Short mmCIF file of C-alpha atoms and ligand atoms in Angstrom, two decimals:
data_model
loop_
_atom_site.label_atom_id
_atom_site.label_comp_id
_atom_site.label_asym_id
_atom_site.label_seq_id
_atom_site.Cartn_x
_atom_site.Cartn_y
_atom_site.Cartn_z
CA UNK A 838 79.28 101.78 83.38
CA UNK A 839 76.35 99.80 84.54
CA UNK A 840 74.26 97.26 82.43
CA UNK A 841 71.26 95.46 83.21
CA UNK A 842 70.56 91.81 82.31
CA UNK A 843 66.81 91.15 81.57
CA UNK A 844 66.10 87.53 81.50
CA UNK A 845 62.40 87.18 79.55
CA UNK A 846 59.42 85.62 80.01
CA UNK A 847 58.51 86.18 83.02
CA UNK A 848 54.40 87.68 83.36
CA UNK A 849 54.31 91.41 84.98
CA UNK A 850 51.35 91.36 87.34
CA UNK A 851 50.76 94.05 90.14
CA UNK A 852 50.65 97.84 90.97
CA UNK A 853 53.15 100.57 90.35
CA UNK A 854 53.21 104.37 90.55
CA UNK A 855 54.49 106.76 88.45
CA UNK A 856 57.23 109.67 89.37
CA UNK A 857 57.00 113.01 88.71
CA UNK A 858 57.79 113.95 84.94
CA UNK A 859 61.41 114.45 84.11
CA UNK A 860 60.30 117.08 80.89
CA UNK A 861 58.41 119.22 83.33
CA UNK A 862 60.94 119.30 86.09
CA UNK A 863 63.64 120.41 84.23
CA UNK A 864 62.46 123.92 82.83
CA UNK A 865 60.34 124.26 85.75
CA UNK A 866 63.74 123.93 87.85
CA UNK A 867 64.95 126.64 85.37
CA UNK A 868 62.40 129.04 86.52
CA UNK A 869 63.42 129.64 89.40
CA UNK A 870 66.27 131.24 88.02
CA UNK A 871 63.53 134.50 87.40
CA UNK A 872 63.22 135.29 91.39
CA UNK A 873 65.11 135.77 94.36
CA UNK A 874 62.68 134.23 96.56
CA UNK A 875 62.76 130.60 97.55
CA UNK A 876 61.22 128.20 95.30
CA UNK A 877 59.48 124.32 96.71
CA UNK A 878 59.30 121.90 94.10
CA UNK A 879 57.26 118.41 95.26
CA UNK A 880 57.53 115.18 93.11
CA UNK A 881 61.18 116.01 91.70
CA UNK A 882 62.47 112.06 90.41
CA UNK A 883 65.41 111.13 91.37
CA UNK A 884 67.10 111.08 87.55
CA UNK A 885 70.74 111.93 86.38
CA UNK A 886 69.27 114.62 84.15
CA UNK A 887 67.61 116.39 87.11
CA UNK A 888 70.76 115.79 88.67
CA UNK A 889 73.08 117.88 86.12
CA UNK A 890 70.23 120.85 85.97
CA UNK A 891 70.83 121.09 90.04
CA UNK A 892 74.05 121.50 89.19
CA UNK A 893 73.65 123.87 86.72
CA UNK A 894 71.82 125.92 89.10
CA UNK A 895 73.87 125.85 91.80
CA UNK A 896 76.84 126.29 89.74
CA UNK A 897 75.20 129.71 88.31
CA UNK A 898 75.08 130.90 92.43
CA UNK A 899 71.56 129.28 93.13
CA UNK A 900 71.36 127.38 96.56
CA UNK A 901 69.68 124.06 96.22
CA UNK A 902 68.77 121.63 98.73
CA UNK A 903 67.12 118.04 97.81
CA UNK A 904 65.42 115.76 100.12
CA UNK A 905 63.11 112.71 98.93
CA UNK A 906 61.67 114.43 96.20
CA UNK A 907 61.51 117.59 97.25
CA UNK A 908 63.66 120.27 95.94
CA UNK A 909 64.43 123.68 97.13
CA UNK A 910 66.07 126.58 95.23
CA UNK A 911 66.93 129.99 96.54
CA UNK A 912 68.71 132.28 93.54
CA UNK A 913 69.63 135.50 95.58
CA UNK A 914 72.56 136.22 93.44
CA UNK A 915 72.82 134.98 89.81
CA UNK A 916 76.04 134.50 87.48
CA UNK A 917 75.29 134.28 84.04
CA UNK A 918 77.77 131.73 82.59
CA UNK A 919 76.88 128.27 82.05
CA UNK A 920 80.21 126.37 80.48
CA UNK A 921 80.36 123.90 78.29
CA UNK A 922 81.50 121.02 80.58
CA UNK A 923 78.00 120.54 82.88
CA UNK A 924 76.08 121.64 79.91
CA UNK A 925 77.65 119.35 77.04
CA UNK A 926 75.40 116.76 79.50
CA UNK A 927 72.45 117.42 78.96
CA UNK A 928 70.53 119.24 75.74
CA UNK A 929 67.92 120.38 78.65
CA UNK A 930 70.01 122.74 79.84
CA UNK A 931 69.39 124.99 76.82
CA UNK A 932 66.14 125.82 79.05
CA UNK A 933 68.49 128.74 81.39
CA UNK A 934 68.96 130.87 78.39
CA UNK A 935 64.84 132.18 78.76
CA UNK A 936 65.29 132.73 82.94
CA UNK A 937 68.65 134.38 82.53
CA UNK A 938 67.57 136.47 79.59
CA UNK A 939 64.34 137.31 81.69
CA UNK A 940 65.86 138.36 84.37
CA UNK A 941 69.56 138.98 84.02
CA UNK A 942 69.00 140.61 80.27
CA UNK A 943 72.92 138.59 79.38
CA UNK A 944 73.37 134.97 79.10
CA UNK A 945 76.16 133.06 77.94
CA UNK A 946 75.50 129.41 77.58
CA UNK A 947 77.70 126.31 76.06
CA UNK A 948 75.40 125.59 72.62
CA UNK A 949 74.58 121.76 73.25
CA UNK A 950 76.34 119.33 71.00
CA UNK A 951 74.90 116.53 69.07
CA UNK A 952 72.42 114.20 69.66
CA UNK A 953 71.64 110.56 68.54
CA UNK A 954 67.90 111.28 67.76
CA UNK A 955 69.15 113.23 65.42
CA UNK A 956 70.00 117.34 64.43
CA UNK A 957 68.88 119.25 67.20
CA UNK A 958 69.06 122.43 66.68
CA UNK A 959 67.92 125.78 68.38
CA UNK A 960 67.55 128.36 65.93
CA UNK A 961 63.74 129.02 66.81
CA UNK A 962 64.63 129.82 70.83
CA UNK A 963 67.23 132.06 68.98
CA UNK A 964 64.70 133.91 66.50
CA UNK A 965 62.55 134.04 69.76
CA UNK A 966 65.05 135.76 71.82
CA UNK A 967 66.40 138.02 69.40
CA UNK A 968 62.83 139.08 68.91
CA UNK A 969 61.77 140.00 72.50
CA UNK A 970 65.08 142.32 71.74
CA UNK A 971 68.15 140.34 72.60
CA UNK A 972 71.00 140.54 70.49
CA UNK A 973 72.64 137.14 70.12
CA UNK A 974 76.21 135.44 69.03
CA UNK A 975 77.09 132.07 68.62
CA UNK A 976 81.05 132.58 69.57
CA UNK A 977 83.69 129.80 70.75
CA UNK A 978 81.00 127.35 71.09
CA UNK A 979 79.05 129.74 72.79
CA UNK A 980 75.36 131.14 72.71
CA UNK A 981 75.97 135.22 74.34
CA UNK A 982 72.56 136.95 74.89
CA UNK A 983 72.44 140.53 75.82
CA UNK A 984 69.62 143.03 75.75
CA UNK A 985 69.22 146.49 77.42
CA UNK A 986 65.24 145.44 77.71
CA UNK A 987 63.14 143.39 76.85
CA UNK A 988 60.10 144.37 75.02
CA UNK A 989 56.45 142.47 74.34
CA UNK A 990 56.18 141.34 70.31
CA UNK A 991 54.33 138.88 67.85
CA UNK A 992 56.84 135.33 67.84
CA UNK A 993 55.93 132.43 65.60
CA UNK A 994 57.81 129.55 66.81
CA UNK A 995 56.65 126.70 64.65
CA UNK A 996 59.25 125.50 62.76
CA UNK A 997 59.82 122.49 59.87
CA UNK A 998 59.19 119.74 62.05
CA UNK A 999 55.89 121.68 63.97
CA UNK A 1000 56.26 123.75 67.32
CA UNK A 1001 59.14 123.56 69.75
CA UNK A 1002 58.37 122.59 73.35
CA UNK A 1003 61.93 123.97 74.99
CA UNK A 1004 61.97 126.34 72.84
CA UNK A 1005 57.73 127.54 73.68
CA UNK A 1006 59.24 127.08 77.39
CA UNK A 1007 62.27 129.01 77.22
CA UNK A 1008 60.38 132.25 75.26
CA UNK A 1009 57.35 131.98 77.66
CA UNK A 1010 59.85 132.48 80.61
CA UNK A 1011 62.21 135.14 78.81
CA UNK A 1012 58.53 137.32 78.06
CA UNK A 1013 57.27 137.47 81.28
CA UNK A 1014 59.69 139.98 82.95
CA UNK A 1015 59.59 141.93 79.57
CA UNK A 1016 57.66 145.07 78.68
CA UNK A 1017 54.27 144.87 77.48
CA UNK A 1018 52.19 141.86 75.85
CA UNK A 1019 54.35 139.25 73.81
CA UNK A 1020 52.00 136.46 71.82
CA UNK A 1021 53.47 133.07 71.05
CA UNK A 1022 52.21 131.80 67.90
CA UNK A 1023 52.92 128.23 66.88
CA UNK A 1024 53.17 127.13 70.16
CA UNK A 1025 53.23 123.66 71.97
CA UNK A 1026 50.84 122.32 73.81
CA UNK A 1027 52.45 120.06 75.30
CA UNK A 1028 51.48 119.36 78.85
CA UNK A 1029 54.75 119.84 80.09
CA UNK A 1030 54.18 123.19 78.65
CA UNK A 1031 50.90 123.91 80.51
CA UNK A 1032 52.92 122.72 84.07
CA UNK A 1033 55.79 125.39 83.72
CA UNK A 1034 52.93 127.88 82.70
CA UNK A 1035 50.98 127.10 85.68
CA UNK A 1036 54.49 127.39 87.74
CA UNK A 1037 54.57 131.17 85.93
CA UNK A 1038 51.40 132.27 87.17
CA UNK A 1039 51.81 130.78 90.68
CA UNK A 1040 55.26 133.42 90.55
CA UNK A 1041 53.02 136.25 89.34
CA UNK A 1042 53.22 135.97 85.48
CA UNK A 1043 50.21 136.70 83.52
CA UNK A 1044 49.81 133.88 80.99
CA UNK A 1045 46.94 132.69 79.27
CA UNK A 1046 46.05 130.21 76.51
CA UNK A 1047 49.13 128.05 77.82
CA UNK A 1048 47.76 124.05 76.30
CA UNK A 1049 47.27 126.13 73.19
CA UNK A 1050 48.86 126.90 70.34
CA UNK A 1051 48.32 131.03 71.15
CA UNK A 1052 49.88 132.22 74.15
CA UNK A 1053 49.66 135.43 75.60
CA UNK A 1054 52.08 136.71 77.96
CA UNK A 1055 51.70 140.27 79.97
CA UNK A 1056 55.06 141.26 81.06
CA UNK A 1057 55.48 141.76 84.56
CA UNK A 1058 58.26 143.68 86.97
CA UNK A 1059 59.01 141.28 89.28
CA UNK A 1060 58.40 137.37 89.92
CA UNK A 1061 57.93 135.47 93.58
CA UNK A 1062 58.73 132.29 94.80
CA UNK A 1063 56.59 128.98 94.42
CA UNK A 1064 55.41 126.01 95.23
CA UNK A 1065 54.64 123.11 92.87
CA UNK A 1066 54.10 119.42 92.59
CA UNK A 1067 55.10 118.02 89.05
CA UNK A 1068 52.64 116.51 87.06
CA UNK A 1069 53.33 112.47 86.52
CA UNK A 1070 55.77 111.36 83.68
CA UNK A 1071 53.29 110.63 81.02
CA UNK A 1072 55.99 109.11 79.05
CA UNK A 1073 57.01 106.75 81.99
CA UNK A 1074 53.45 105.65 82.34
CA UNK A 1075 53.27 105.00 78.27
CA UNK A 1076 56.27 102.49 78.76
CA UNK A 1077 54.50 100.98 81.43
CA UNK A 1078 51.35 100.89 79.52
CA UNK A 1079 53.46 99.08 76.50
CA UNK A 1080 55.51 96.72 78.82
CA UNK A 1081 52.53 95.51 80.28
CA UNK A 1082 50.14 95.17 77.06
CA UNK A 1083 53.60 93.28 75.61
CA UNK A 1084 54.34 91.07 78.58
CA UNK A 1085 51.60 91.56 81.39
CA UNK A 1086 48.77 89.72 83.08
CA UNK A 1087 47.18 92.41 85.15
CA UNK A 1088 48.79 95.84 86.15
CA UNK A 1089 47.43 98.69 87.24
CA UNK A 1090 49.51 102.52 86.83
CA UNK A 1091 48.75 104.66 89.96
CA UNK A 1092 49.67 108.87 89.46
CA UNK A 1093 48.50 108.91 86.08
CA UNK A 1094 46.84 111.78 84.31
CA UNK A 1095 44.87 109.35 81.58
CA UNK A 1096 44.17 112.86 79.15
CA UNK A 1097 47.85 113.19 78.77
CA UNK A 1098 47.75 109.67 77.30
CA UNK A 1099 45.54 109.50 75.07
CA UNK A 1100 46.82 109.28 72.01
CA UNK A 1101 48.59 106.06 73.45
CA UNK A 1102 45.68 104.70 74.79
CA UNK A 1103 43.35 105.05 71.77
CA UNK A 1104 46.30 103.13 69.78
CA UNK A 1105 46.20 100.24 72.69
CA UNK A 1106 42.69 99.83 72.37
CA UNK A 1107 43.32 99.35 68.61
CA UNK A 1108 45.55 96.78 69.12
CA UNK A 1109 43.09 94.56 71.29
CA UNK A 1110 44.32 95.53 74.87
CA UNK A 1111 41.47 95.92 77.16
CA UNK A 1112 42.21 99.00 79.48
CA UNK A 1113 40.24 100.28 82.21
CA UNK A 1114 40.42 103.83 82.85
CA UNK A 1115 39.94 105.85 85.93
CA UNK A 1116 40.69 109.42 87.49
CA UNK A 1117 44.33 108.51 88.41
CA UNK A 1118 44.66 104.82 87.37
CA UNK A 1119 44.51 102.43 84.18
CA UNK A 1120 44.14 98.83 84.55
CA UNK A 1121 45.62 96.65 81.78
CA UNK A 1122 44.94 93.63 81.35
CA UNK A 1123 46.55 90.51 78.63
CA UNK A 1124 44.96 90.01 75.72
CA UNK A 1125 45.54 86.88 73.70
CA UNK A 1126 46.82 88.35 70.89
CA UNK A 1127 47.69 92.40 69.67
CA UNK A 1128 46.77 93.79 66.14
CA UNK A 1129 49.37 95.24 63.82
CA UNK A 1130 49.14 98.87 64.10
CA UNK A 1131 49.87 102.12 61.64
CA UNK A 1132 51.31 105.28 63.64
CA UNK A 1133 52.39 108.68 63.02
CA UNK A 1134 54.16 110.55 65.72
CA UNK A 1135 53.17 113.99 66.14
CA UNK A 1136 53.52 117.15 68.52
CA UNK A 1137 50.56 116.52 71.46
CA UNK A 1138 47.69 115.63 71.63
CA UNK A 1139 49.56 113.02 69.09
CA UNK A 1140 51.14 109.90 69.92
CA UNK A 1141 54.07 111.18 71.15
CA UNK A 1142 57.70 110.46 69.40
CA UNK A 1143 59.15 110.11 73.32
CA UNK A 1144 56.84 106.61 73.03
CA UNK A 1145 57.73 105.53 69.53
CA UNK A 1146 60.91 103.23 70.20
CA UNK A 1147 59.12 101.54 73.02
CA UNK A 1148 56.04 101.05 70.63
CA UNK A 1149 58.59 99.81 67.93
CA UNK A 1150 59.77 96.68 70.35
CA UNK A 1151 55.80 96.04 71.16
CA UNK A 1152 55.25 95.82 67.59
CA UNK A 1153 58.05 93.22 66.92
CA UNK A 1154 56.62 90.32 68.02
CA UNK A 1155 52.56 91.95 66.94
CA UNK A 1156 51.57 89.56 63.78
CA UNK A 1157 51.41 91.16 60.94
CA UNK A 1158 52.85 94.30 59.43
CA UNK A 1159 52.57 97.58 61.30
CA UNK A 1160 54.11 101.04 60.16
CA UNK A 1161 55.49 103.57 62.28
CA UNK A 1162 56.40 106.79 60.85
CA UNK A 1163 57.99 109.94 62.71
CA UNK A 1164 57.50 113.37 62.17
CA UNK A 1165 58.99 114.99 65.11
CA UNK A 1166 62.67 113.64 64.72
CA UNK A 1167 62.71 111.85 61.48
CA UNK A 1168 66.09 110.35 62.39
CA UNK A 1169 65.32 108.55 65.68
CA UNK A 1170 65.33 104.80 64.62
CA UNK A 1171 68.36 103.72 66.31
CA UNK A 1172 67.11 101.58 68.61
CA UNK A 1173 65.57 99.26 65.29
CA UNK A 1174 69.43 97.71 64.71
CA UNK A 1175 70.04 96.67 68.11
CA UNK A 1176 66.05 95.24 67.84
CA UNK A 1177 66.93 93.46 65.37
CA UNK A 1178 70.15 91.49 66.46
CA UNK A 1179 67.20 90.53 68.76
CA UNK A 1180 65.58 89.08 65.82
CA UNK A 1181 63.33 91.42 64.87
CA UNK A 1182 62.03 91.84 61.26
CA UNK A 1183 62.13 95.82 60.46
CA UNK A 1184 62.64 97.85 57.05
CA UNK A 1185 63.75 101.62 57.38
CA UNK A 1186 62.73 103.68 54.63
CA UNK A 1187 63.32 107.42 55.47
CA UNK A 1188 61.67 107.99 58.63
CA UNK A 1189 59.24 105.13 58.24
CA UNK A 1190 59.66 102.32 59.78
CA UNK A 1191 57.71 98.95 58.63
CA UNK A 1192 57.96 96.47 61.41
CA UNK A 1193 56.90 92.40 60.13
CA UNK A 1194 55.78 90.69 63.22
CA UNK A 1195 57.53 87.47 64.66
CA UNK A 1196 56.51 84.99 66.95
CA UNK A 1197 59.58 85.17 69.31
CA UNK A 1198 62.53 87.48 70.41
CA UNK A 1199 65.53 86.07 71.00
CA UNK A 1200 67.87 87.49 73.59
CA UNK A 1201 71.01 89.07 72.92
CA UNK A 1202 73.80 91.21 73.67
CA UNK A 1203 72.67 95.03 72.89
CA UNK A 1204 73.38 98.57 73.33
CA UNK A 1205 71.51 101.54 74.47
CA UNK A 1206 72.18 104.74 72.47
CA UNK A 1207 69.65 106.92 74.10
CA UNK A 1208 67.15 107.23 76.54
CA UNK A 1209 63.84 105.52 74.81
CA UNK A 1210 65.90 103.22 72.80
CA UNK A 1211 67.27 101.94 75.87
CA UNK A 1212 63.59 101.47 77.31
CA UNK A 1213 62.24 99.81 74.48
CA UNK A 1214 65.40 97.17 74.74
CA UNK A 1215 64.23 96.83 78.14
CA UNK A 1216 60.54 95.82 76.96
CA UNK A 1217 61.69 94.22 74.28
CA UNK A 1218 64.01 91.72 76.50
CA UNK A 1219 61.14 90.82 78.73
CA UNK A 1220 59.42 89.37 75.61
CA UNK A 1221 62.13 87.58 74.55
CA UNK A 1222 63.85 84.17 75.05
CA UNK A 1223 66.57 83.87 76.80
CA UNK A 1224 68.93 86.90 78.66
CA UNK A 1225 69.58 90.18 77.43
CA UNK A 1226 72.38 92.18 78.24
CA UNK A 1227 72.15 95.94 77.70
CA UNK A 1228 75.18 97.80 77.79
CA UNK A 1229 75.20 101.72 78.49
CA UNK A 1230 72.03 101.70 80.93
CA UNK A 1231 72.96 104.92 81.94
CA UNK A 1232 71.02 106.75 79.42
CA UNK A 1233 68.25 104.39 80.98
CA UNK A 1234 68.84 106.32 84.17
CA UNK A 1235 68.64 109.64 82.60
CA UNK A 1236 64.87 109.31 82.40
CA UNK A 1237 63.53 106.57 84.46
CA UNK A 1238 63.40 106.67 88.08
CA UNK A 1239 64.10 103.08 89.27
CA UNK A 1240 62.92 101.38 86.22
CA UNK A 1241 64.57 98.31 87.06
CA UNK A 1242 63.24 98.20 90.29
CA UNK A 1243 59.74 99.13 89.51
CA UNK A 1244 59.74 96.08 86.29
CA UNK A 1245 60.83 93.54 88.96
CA UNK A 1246 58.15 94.67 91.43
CA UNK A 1247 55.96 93.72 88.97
CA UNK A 1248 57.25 90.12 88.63
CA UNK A 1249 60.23 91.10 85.96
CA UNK A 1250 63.38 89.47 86.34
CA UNK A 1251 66.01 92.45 85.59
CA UNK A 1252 69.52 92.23 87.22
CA UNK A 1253 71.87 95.86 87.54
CA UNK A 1254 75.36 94.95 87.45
CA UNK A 1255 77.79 97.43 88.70
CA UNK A 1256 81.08 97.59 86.74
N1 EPU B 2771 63.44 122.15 66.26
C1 EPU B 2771 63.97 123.04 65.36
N2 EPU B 2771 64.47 124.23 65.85
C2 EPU B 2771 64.44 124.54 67.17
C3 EPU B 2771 63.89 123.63 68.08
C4 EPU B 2771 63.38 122.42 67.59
O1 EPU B 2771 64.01 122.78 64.15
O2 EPU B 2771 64.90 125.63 67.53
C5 EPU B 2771 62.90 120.86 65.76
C6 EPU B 2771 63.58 119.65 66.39
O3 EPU B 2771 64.79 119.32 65.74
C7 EPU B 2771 62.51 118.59 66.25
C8 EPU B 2771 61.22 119.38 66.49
O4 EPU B 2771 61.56 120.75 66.20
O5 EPU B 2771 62.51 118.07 64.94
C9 EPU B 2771 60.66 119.29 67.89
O6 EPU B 2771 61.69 119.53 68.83
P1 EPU B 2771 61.41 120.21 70.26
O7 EPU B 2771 62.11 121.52 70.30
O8 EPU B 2771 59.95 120.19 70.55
O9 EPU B 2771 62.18 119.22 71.23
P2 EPU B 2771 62.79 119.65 72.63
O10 EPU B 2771 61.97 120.70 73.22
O11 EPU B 2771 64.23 119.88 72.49
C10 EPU B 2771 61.40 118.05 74.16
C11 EPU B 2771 61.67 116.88 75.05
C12 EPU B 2771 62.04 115.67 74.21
C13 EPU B 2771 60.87 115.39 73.25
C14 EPU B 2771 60.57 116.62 72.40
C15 EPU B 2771 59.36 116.46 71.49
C16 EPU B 2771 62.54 117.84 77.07
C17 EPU B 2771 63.67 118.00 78.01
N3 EPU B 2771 62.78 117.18 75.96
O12 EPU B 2771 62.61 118.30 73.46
O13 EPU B 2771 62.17 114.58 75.12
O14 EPU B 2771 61.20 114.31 72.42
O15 EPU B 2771 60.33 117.75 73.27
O16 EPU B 2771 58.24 116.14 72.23
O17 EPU B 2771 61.44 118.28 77.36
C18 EPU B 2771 63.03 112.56 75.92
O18 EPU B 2771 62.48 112.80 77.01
O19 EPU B 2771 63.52 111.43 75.64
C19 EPU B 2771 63.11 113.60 74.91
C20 EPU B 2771 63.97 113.56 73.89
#
């Protein structure tokens, strides 16, 4: 297992550009699943998660082929078995039940296991599915879908915790081969969202209202292949955006879609970090000193939860008291114990977090328990005194192409040991 050993202080100053976004790729991958026809997919990152969905795909009878960030898939012949030993992986992989449904009418998929930000379950896909006319049985640790057709119908997917992005994905793509007109109430609007919708149409769906919370989908016979560049991570550029407002001089984000981050960058500007914005590229710049912040996560257009850990290690060492509270997993606060054998003052009360600035980090030996947790122990290293070690990097590599490389491009001092 690999770990990385961040020694702080250092000043990031430079450019960077941003890779494709992991939580577009991966249902967008799992469309291709609803046509025989070959499939060209640009701006695929090079990520472990990616990784394990090619797998998935090519284990169900797809043919994939992968060359510097473009990937090709060709699904001539499908099986419709997914077992439990690729899928255990990776929760994302609960995105082939909407393709297989779609096309295949049968699916029988592993039902992911736990996962450390918290209960994750999928009863909404499930409601969804059984809907659109699916019958469906959780058996053996299994999820079995089976439908003679598929039929058009009214499907309100917001649940406790507000609307399901997977799950919006996953119905969208099991509607569009079925009969007749199938509206998705409740749904997200995530951006992510809008790219597999736009992926959809390009294969001859007819979708509209996608970036809405009202989507309409006309079921159609058949689908065609594609081709599609990813939009950029917007969650990658956010941690960019925090490392360099907690530890930067000057450096500018190239292959950014500034709308998809604005929620983040309204909160920055709160804080005292001058940002300039263009087309495809924010400059930030230091400022002397940030302002304690209040945040809420929320679904999008609000500041995203996928940004909240990394926001908790900027806030650390922010003077005075900030509170961040999350709606969207109210459990995902496991990154604040391994903050604070880094010193950090933090109370947890429920799923609010109040986070007492102080002056310094101090490095330490910590472990990463998921993927944003581990980021936000990166940022929170490079603001603090002394070496870090951070054990478990790989769910580090899950979601961030190169991050290590990229932070020491931009003057960081990170070291990957192989073990
Ligand atoms: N929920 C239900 N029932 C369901 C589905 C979801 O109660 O059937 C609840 C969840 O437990 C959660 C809330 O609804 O409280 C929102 O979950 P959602 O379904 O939107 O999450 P997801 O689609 O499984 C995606 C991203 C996550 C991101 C969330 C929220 C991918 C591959 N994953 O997950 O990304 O946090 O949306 O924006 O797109 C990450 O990249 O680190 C990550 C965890």
């Amino acid at each position: 297992m690999d770990k990385m050993i961040v020694h702080g202080g250092s000043l990031l100053q430079g450019e960077v550009t941003m890779s494709g976004s992991k939580n577009s790729a991966l249902p967008i991958l799992a469309a291709t699943l609803l046509t025989r026809e070959p499939c060209i997919i640009e701006h695929v990152p090079d990520l472990s998660d990616i990784h394990y969905m090619l797998t998935i795909l090519n284990m169900l009878g797809s043919e994939v082929e992968r060359a510097s960030g473009i990937v090709k898939v060709r699904a001539t012949h499908l099986r419709t078995e997914a077992p439990y030993d690729i899928v255990r992986k990776m929760r994302a992989s609960v995105c082939i039940l909407g393709p297989l449904l779609g096309r295949e009418h049968a699916a029988t998929v592993s039902l992911p296991g736990g996962c450390v930000i918290g209960d994750r379950p999928i009863d909404l896909h499930l409601r969804g599915f059984e809907e659109l006319g699916a019958t469906v049985q959780v058996k053996g640790g299994d999820i079995h879908l089976l439908a003679s057709h598929l039929h058009g119908t009214t499907i309100h997917l917001r649940g406790k915790y507000g609307p399901t992005v997977l799950g919006t994905g996953n119905i969208m793509m099991a509607a569009v081969l079925a009969e007749g007109t199938t509206v998705i109430e409740g749904a997200a609007t995530e951006p992510e969202v809008t790219d597999l919708a736009e992926v959809l149409i390009k294969m001859g769906a007819r979708i509209h209202g996608s970036g809405t919370s009202r989507i309409i989908i006309e079921g159609v016979r058949e689908l065609h292949g594609f081709r599609h560049t990813i939009i950029p991570d917007r969650i990658e550029a956010g941690t960019f955006l925090i490392a360099a407002a907690m530890a930067g001089k000057k450096v500018t984000l190239h292959r950014v879609i500034p709308q998809h981050l604005e929620a983040l960058l309204h909160v920055l500007e709160e804080a005292g970090v001058p940002l300039k914005i263009k087309k495809e590229s924010i400059t930030i710049t230091a400022s002397p000193s940030l302002k304690a912040l209040s945040i809420e996560t929320l679904p999008f257009p609000g500041f995203a939860t996928d940004l909240q850990a990394q926001l908790s290690a900027m806030l650390c060492t922010t003077q005075g008291v900030s509170t961040i509270t999350e709606h969207v997993f109210p459990q995902r606060f496991m990154h604040l114990a391994e903050l604070k054998r880094m010193g950090a003052n933090i109370e947890l009360d429920g799923a609010r977090a109040t986070i007492i600035g102080v002056d310094q980090l101090s490095g330490a030996p910590v472990m990463a328990s998921d993927l944003r947790a581990s980021a936000a122990l990166v940022l929170a290293a490079l603001r603090a005194d002394g070496p870090t070690e951070i054990n478990r990097v790989y769910h580090i590599d899950r979601g961030y192409e190169g991050i290590d490389r990229k932070l020491n491009k931009l003057g960081a001092k990170i070291q990957r040991i192989q073990e």
